[in-house]
Coordinates of C-alpha atoms and ligand atoms in Angstrom, one line a residue:
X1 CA 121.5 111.6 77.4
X2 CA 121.4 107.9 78.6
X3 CA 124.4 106.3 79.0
X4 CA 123.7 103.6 76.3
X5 CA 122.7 105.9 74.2
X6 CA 125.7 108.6 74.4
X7 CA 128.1 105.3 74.2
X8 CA 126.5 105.0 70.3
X9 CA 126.6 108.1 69.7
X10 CA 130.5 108.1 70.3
X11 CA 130.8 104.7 68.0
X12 CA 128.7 106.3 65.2
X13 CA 130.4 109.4 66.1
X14 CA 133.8 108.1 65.9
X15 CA 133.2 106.4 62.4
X16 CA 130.9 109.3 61.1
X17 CA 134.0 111.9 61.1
X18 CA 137.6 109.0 60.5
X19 CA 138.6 108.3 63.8
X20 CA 137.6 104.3 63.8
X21 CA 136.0 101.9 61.3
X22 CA 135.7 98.2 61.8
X23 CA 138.0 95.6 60.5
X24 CA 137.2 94.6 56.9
X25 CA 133.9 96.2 57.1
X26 CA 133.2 95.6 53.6
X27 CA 133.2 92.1 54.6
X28 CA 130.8 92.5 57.8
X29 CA 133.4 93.0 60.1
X30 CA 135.9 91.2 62.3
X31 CA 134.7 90.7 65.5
X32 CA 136.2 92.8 68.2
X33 CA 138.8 94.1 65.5
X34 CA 138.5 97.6 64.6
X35 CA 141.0 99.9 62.0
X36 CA 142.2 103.4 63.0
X37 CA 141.0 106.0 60.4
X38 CA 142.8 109.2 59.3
X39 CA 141.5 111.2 62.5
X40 CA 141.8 108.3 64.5
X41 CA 145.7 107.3 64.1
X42 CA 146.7 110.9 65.2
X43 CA 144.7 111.0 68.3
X44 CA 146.4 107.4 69.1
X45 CA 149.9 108.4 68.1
X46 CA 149.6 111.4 69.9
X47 CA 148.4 109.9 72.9
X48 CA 151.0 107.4 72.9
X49 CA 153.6 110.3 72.8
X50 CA 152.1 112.2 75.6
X51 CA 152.6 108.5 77.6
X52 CA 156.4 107.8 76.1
X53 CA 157.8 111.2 76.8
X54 CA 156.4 111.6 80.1
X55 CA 157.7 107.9 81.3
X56 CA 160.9 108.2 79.0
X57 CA 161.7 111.7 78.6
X58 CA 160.9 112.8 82.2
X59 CA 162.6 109.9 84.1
X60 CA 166.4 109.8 82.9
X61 CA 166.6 106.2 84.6
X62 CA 164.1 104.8 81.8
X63 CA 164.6 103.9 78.6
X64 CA 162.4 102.6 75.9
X65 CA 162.6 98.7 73.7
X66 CA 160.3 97.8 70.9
X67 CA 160.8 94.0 71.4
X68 CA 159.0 91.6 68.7
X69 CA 155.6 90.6 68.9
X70 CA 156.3 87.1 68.1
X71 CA 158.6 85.2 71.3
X72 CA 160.3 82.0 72.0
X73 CA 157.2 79.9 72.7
X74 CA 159.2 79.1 76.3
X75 CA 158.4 82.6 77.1
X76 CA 154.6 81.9 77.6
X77 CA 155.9 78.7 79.4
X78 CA 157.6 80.4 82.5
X79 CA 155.2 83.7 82.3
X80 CA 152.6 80.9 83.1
X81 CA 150.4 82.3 80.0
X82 CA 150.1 78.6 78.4
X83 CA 148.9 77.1 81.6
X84 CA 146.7 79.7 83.4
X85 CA 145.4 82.0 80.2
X86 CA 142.0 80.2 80.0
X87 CA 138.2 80.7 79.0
X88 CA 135.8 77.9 78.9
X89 CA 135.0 75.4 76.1
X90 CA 131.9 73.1 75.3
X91 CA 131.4 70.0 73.3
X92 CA 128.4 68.3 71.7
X93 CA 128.5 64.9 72.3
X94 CA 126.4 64.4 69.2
X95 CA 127.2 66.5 66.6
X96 CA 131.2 66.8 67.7
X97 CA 130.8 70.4 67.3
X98 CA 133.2 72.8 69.7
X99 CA 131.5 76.0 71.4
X100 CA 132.6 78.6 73.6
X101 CA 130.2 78.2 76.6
X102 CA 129.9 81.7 77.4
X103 CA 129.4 82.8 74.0
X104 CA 126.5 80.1 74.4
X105 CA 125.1 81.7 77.0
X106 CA 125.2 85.2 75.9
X107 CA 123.4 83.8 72.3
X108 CA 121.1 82.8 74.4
X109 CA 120.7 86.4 76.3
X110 CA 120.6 88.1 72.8
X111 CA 117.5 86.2 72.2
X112 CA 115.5 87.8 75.0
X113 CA 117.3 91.0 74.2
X114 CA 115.7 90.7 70.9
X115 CA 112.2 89.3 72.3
X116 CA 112.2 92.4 74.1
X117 CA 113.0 94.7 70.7
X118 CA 109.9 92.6 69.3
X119 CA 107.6 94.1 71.8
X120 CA 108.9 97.7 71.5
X121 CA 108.5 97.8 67.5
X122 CA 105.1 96.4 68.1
X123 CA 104.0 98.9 70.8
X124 CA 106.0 102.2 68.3
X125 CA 103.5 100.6 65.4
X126 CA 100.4 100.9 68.1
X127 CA 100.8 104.1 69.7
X128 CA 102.3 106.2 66.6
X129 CA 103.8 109.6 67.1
X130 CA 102.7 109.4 71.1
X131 CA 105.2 106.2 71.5
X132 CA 107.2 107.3 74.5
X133 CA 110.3 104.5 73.9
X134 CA 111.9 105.1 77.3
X135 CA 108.3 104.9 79.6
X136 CA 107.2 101.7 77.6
X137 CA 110.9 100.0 78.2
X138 CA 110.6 100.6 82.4
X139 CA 106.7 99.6 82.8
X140 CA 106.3 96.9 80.0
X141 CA 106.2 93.5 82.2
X142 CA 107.5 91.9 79.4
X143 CA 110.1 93.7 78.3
X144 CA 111.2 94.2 81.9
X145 CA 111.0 90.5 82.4
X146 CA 113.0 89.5 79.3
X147 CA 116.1 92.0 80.5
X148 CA 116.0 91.0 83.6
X149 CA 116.2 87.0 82.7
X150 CA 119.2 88.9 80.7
X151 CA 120.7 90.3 83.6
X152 CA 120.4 87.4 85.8
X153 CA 121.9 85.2 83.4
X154 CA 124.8 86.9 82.6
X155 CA 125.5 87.9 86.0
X156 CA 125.3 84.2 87.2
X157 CA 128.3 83.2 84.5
X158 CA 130.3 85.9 85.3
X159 CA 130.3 85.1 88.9
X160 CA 130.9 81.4 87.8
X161 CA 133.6 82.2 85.8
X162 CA 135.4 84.4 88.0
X163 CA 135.2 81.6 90.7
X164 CA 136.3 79.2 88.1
X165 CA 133.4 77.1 89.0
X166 CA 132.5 75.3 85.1
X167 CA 130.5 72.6 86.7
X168 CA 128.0 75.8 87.3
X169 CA 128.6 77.1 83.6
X170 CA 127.4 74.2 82.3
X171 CA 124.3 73.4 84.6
X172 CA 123.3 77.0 83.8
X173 CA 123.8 76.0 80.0
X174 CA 121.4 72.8 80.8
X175 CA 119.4 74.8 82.4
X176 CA 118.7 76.9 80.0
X177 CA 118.0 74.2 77.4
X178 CA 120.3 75.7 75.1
X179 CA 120.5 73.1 72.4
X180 CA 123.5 72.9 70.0
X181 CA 122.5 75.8 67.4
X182 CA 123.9 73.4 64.2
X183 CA 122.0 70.1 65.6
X184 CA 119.2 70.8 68.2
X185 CA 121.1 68.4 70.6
X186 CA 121.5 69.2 73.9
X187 CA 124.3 66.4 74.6
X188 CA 126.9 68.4 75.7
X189 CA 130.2 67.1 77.8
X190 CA 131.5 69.4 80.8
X191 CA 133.4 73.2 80.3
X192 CA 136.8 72.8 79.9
X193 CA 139.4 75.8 79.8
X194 CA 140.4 77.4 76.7
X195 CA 143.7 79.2 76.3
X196 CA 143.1 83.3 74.9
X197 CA 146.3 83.1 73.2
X198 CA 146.6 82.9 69.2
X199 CA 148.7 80.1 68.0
X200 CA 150.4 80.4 64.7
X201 CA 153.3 78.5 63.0
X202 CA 157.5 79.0 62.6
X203 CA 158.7 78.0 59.8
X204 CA 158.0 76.5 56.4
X205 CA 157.1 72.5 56.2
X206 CA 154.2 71.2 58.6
X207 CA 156.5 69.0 60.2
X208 CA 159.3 71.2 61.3
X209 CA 157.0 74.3 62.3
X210 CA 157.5 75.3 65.5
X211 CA 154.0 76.3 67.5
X212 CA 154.2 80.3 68.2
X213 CA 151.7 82.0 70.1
X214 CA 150.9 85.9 69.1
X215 CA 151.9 87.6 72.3
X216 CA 149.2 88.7 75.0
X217 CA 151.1 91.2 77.2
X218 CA 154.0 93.2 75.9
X219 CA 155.5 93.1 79.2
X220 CA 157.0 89.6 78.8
X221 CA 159.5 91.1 76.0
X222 CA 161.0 93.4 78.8
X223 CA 161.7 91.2 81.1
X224 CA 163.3 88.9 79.0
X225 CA 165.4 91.8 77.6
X226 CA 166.3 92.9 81.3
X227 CA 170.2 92.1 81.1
X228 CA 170.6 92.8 77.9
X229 CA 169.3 96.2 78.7
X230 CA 170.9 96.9 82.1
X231 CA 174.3 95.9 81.1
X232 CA 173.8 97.9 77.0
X233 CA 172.9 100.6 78.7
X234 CA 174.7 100.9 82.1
X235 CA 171.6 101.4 84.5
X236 CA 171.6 101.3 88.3
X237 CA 168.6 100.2 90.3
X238 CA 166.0 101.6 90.5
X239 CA 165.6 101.9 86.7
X240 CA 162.2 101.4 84.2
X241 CA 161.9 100.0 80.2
X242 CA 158.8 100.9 78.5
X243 CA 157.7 99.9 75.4
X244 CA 154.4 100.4 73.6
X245 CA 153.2 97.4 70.5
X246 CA 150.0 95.0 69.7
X247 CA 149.0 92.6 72.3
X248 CA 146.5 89.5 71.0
X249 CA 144.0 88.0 73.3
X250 CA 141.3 85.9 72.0
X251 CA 138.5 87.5 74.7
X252 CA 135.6 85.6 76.2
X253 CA 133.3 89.0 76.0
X254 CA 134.4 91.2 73.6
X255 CA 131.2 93.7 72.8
X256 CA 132.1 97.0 74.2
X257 CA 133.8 98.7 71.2
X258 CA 137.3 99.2 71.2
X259 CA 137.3 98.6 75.2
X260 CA 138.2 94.9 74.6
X261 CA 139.4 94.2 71.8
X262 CA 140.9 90.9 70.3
X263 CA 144.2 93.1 68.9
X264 CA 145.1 95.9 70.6
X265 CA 147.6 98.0 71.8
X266 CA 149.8 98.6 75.8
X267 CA 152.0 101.1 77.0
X268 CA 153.7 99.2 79.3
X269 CA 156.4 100.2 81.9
X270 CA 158.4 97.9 84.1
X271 CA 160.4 99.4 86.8
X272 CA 162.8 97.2 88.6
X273 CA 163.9 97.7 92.2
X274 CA 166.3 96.6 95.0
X275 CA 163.9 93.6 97.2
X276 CA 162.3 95.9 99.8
X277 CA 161.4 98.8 98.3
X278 CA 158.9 97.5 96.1
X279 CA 155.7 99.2 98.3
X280 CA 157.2 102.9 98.0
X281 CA 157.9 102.8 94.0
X282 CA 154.7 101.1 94.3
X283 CA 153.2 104.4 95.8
X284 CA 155.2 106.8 93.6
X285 CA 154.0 104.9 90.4
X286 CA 149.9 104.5 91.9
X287 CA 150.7 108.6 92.2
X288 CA 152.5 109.2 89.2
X289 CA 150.0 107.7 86.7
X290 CA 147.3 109.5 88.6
X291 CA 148.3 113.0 87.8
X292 CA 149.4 112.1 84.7
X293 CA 145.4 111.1 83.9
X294 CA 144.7 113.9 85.6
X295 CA 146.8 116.6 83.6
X296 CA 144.7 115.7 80.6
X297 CA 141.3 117.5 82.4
X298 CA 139.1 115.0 81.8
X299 CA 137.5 115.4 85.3
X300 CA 139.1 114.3 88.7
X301 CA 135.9 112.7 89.2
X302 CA 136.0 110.5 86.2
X303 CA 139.1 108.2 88.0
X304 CA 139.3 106.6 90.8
X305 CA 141.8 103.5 92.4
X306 CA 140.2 99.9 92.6
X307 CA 142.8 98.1 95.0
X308 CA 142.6 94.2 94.9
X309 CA 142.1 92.6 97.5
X310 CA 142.7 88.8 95.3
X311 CA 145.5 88.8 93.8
X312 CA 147.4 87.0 91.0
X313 CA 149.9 84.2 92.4
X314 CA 152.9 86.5 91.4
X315 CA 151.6 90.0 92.7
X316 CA 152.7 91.2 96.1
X317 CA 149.8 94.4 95.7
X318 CA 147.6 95.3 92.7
X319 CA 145.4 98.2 91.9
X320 CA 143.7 99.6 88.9
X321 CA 143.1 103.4 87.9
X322 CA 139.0 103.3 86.8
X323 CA 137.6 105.4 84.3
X324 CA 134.0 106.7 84.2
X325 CA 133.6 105.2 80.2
X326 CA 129.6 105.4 79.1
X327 CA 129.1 102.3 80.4
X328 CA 130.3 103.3 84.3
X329 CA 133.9 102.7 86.0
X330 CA 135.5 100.3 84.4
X331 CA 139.5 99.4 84.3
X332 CA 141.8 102.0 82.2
X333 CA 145.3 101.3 83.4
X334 CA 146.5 98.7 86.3
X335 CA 149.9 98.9 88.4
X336 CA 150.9 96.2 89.8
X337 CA 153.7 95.2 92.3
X338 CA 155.1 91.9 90.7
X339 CA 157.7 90.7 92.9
X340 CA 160.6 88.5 91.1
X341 CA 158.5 86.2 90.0
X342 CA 158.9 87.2 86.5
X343 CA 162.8 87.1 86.1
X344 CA 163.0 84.2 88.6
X345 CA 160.7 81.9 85.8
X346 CA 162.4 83.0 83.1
X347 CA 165.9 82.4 84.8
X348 CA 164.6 78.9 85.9
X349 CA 163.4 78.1 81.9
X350 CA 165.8 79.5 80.4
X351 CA 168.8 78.5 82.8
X352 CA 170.3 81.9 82.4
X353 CA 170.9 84.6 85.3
X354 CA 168.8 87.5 85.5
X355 CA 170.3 89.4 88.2
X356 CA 171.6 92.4 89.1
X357 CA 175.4 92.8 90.3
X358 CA 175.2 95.8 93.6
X359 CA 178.6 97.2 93.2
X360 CA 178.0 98.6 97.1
X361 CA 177.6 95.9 98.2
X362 CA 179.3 93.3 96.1
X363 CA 176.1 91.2 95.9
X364 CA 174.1 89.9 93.1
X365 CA 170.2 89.7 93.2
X366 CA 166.8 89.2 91.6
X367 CA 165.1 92.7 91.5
X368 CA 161.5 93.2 92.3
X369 CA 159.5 94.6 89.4
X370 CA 156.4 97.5 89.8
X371 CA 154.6 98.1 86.5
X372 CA 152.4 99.9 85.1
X373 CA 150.3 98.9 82.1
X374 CA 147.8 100.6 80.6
X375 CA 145.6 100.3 77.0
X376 CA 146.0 102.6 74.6
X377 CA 142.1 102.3 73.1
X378 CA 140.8 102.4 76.3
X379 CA 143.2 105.2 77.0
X380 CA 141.5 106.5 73.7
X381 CA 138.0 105.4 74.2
X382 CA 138.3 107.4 77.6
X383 CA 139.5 110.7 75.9
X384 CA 137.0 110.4 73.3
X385 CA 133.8 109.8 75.1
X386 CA 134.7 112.6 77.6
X387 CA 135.1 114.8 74.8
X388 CA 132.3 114.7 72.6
X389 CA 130.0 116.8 73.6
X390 CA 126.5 118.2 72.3
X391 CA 126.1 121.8 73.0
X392 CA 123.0 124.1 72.9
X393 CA 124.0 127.9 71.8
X394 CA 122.6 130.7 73.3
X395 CA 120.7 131.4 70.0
X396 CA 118.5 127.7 70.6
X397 CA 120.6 126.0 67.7
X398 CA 122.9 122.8 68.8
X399 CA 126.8 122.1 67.7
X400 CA 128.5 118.5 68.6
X401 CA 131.9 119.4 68.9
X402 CA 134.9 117.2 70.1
X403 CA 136.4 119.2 73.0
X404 CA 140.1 116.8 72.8
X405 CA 142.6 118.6 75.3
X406 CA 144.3 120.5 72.4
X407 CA 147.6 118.5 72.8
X408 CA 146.0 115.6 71.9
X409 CA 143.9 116.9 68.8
X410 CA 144.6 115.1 65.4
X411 CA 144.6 118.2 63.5
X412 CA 145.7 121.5 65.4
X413 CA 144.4 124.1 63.0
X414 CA 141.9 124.6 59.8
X415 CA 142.8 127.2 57.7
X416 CA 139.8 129.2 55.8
X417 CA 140.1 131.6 53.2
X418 CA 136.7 133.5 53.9
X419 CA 135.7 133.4 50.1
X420 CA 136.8 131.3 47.2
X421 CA 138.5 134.5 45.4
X422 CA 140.2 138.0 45.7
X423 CA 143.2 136.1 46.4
X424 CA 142.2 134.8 50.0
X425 CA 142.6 131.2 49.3
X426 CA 146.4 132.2 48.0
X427 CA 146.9 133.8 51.8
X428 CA 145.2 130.4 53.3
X429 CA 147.7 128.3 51.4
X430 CA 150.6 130.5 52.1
X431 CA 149.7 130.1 56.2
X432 CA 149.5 126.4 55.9
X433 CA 152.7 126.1 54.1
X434 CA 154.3 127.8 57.2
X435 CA 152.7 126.1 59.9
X436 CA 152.5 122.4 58.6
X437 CA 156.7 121.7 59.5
X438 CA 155.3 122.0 62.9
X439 CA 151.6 120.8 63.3
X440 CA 149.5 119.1 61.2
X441 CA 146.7 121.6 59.8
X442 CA 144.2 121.1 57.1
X443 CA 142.6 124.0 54.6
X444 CA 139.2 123.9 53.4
X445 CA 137.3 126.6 51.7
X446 CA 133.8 124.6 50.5
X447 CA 131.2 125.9 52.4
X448 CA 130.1 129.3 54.5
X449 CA 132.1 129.9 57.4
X450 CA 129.8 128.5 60.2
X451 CA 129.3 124.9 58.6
X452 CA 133.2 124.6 58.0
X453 CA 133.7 125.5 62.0
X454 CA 130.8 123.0 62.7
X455 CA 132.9 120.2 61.0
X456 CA 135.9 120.8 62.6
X457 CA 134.3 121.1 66.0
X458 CA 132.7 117.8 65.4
X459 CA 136.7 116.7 64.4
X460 CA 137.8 118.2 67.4
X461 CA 140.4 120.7 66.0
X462 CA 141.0 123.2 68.4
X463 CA 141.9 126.7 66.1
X464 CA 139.9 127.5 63.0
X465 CA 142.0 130.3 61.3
X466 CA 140.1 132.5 58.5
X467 CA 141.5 135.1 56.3
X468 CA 139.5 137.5 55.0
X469 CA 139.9 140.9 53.0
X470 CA 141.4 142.7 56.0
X471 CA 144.0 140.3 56.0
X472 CA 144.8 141.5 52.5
X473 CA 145.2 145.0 54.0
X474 CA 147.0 144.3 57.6
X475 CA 148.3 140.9 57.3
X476 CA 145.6 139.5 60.2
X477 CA 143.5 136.9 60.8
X478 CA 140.4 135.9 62.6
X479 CA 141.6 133.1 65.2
X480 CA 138.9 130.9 66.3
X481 CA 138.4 128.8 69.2
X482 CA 136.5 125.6 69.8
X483 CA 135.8 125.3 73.3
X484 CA 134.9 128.9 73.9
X485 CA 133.6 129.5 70.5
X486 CA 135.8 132.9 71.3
X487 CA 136.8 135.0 68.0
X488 CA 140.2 137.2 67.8
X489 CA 142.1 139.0 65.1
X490 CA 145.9 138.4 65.2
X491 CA 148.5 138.7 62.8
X492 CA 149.5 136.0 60.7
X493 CA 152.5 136.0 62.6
X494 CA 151.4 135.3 66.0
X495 CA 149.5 132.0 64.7
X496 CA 152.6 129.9 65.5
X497 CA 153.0 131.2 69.0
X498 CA 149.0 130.7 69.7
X499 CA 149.4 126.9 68.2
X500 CA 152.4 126.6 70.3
X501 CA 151.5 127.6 73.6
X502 CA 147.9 125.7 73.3
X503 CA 150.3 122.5 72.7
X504 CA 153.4 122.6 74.4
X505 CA 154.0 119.4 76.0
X506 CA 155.7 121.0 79.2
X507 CA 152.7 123.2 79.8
X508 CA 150.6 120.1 80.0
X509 CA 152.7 117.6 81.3
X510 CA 154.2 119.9 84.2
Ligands
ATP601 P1 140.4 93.2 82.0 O1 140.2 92.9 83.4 O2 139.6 94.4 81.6 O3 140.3 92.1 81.0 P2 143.2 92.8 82.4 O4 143.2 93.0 83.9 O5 143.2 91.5 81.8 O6 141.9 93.7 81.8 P3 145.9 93.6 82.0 O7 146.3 92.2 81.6 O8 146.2 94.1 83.3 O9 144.3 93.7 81.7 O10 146.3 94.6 80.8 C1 146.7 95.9 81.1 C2 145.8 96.9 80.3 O11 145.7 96.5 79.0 C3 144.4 97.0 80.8 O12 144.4 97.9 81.9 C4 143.7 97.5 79.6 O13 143.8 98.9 79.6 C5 144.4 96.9 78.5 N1 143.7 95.7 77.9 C6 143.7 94.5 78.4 N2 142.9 93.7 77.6 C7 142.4 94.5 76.6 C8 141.6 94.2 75.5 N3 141.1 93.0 75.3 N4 141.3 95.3 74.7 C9 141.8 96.5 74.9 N5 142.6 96.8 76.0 C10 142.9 95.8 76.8

């Protein structure tokens, strides 16, 4: 399947069976906001435990805070977010009106993308039934000229953008002709810089409200929590505070699904260090993340480390763990060695110390910080797009089942009673009532047996359980299994220990 096309398949996919619906749909949408369904906030819960107990549980120097999302507005003064958080803005001389110049441009981009879905629907109403869609798309000079003037275009503002050159932004917009989409003008003054953060307001009367910003990293509410945490909780360098929450960035290009999003979610971690020693916990955290990804079996080909070579004015080394999502490699998590810089600003803004007190050595000093930070729904998006799969059976028929590493599944078991009567459904129930103080488990008896496995392979729920009339006789069951569509009797008894051991966090994690 092409790339493209498996990536909608995993959007319609993930709305089709309540793992992800977009914000206020019934509305038309928010852009770049999206809603966790019923499915969907158990795979995220579940993936954020598998991240908290392995950083919090596993590492007896780290401990968890769940600061606020709203800060001090000082924060985002020393983190440097209010000066150097940018994307680029456009005015229309004439008509006054305020545009995002990129979002300009990529209008414009959409217009040859839809030029070019002109010409196929013309050429699938010529040729009929012997339309081929992918042939006509790579030999149709026009349609290959219209996506590559796309191409071209959008990879000429990204490059601008990334070398912060606007003057280019808006020549490009000039030369483009792109007029101002209310007016027709094409007046327009230079790109200026546009801070992602969301503003909102303190307090109750216009004039005392205080200007708050909606916080775009979750990592600033550790640092300034640093003492408070060291000293609460007696820790000795080296030691870590995680903390997972919502992050808000108002993004420039925000039209891959739940990859960028303009509310979404970190798992953050920041370790702090004696000055020094930043480049070996730098090490053991690139490594430690790694196999963490990699106990999930989602492919040890599917990751692999993008080092920077630029890096950010605060960042003594930088490096990014890539994921193979539908649309190629692409940033999943980053670590980064931060030096001081963090505590140092927000000692200097704040004019309180941030320092650790070296009873060896009778010294205070500024620790040097390695963190890791990675996004939960692309930590999501990752897991799901691996998973779904489309299968063909050995008898020519196809199933699209959701092969989540069983851990991670939203629902660990479907009971069945085999038929709606003889007192099988009673048995079902019974079995549920036992298992759900453990797991969460769903019954459903509409259907014949083969469609209801179908669903919940398409669900992703790793054990389909059916009781039948021999149970009735020798208290047994038919255990079912996704992946290997593999059918065994056991007794009712033994259902626990099967859910267990497919789920136990040390078998994973270790
Ligand atoms: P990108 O280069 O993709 O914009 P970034 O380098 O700005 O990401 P960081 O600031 O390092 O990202 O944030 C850490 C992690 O948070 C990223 O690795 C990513 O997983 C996640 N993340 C960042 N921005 C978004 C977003 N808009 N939507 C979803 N996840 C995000």
């Amino acid at each position: 399947m092409a790339n493209e096309d498996l990536f909608k398949k995993v959007i319609s996919h993930a709305k089709e069976y309540g793992y992800i619906f977009q914000s206020s749909e019934i509305y038309d949408g928010l852009s770049a906001v999206y809603d966790y369904a019923q499915n969907g906030v158990e795979l995220k819960k579940n993936i954020r435990e598998y991240w908290w107990r392995s950083i919090v549980f596993m590492h007896q120097n780290i401990v968890g805070i769940d600061a606020a999302i709203l800060m001090h507005p000082t924060t985002w003064k020393a983190s440097g977010h209010i000066d150097a958080f940018n994307d680029p803005l456009i005015d229309n001389k004439d008509s006054k009106k305020r545009y995002r110049a990129d979002v300009l441009i990529e209008d414009y981009c959409e217009k040859l993308n839809i030029k070019a879905q002109k010409e196929i629907i013309k050429a699938k109403k010529r040729f009929g039934e012997s339309f081929n869609e992918e042939e006509f798309v790579s030999t149709n000079s026009r349609v290959i000229k219209y996506k590559s003037q796309q191409k071209e275009i959008l990879e000429r503002m990204a490059r601008s953008l990334e070398n912060e050159d606007l003057a280019d932004v808006k020549l490009l917009i000039e030369e483009l002709g792109i007029a101002d989409p209310l007016s027709g003008s094409k007046n327009w003054t230079g790109v200026k810089q546009f801070n992602l953060m969301f503003g909102t307001k303190l307090g109750a009367s216009a004039e005392s409200a205080m200007d708050l910003y909606l916080r775009p990293e979750t990592a600033q509410g550790i640092f300034v929590n640093f003492l408070n945490v060291q000293k609460t909780g007696r820790m000795k360098i080296p030691f870590g505070i995680a903390q997972t929450g919502k992050a808000f960035r108002n993004e420039i290009v925000a039209r891959q699904f739940i990859f960028r999003m303009r509310e979404f979610e970190q798992m953050e971690m920041q370790f702090f260090v004696k000055p020094g020693e930043e480049m070996k916990w730098y090490e053991y955290w690139k490594e430690t993340r790694l196999n963490w990804h990699l106990s999930l079996g989602l492919g040890e080909e599917n990751y692999r480390f993008h080092d920077h070579e630029k890096m950010a004015h605060y960042a003594n080394a930088a490096t990014d763990i890539e994921f193979n999502f539908p649309f190629g490699f692409k940033e999943l998590e980053g670590i980064h060695s931060r030096t001081d810089f963090d505590l140092k600003a927000h000692e200097e803004y704040s004019g309180k110390k941030l320092q650790f007190f070296d009873h060896e050595t009778n010294k205070n000093y500024t620790p040097y910080v390695v963190e890791t930070s990675i996004g939960l729904d692309r930590m999501f998006l990752a897991i799901f797009s691996n998973s779904l799969k489309t299968e063909v059976l050995e008898d020519g028929s196809s199933r699209v089942v959701l092969k989540l590493p069983e851990i991670l599944a939203p629902i660990k078991a479907a009971v069945f009673p085999l038929v709606k009567k003889d007192g099988l459904p009673e048995i079902a129930r019974q079995i549920i009532e036992e298992l759900k103080w453990e797991y969460n488990v769903v019954y459903d008896e509409k259907d014949a047996v083969g469609k209801r496995y179908r669903r919940q392979d398409a669900v992703g729920t790793p054990f389909c359980i059916t009781v039948d009339h021999q149970t009735k006789e020798d208290n047994t069951v038919t255990i079912r299994h996704r992946d290997t569509m593999r059918q065994e009797r056991i007794a009712i008894s033994e259902i626990s220990n099967q859910l267990k051991n497919a789920t136990s966090f040390k078998a994973w994690l270790s």
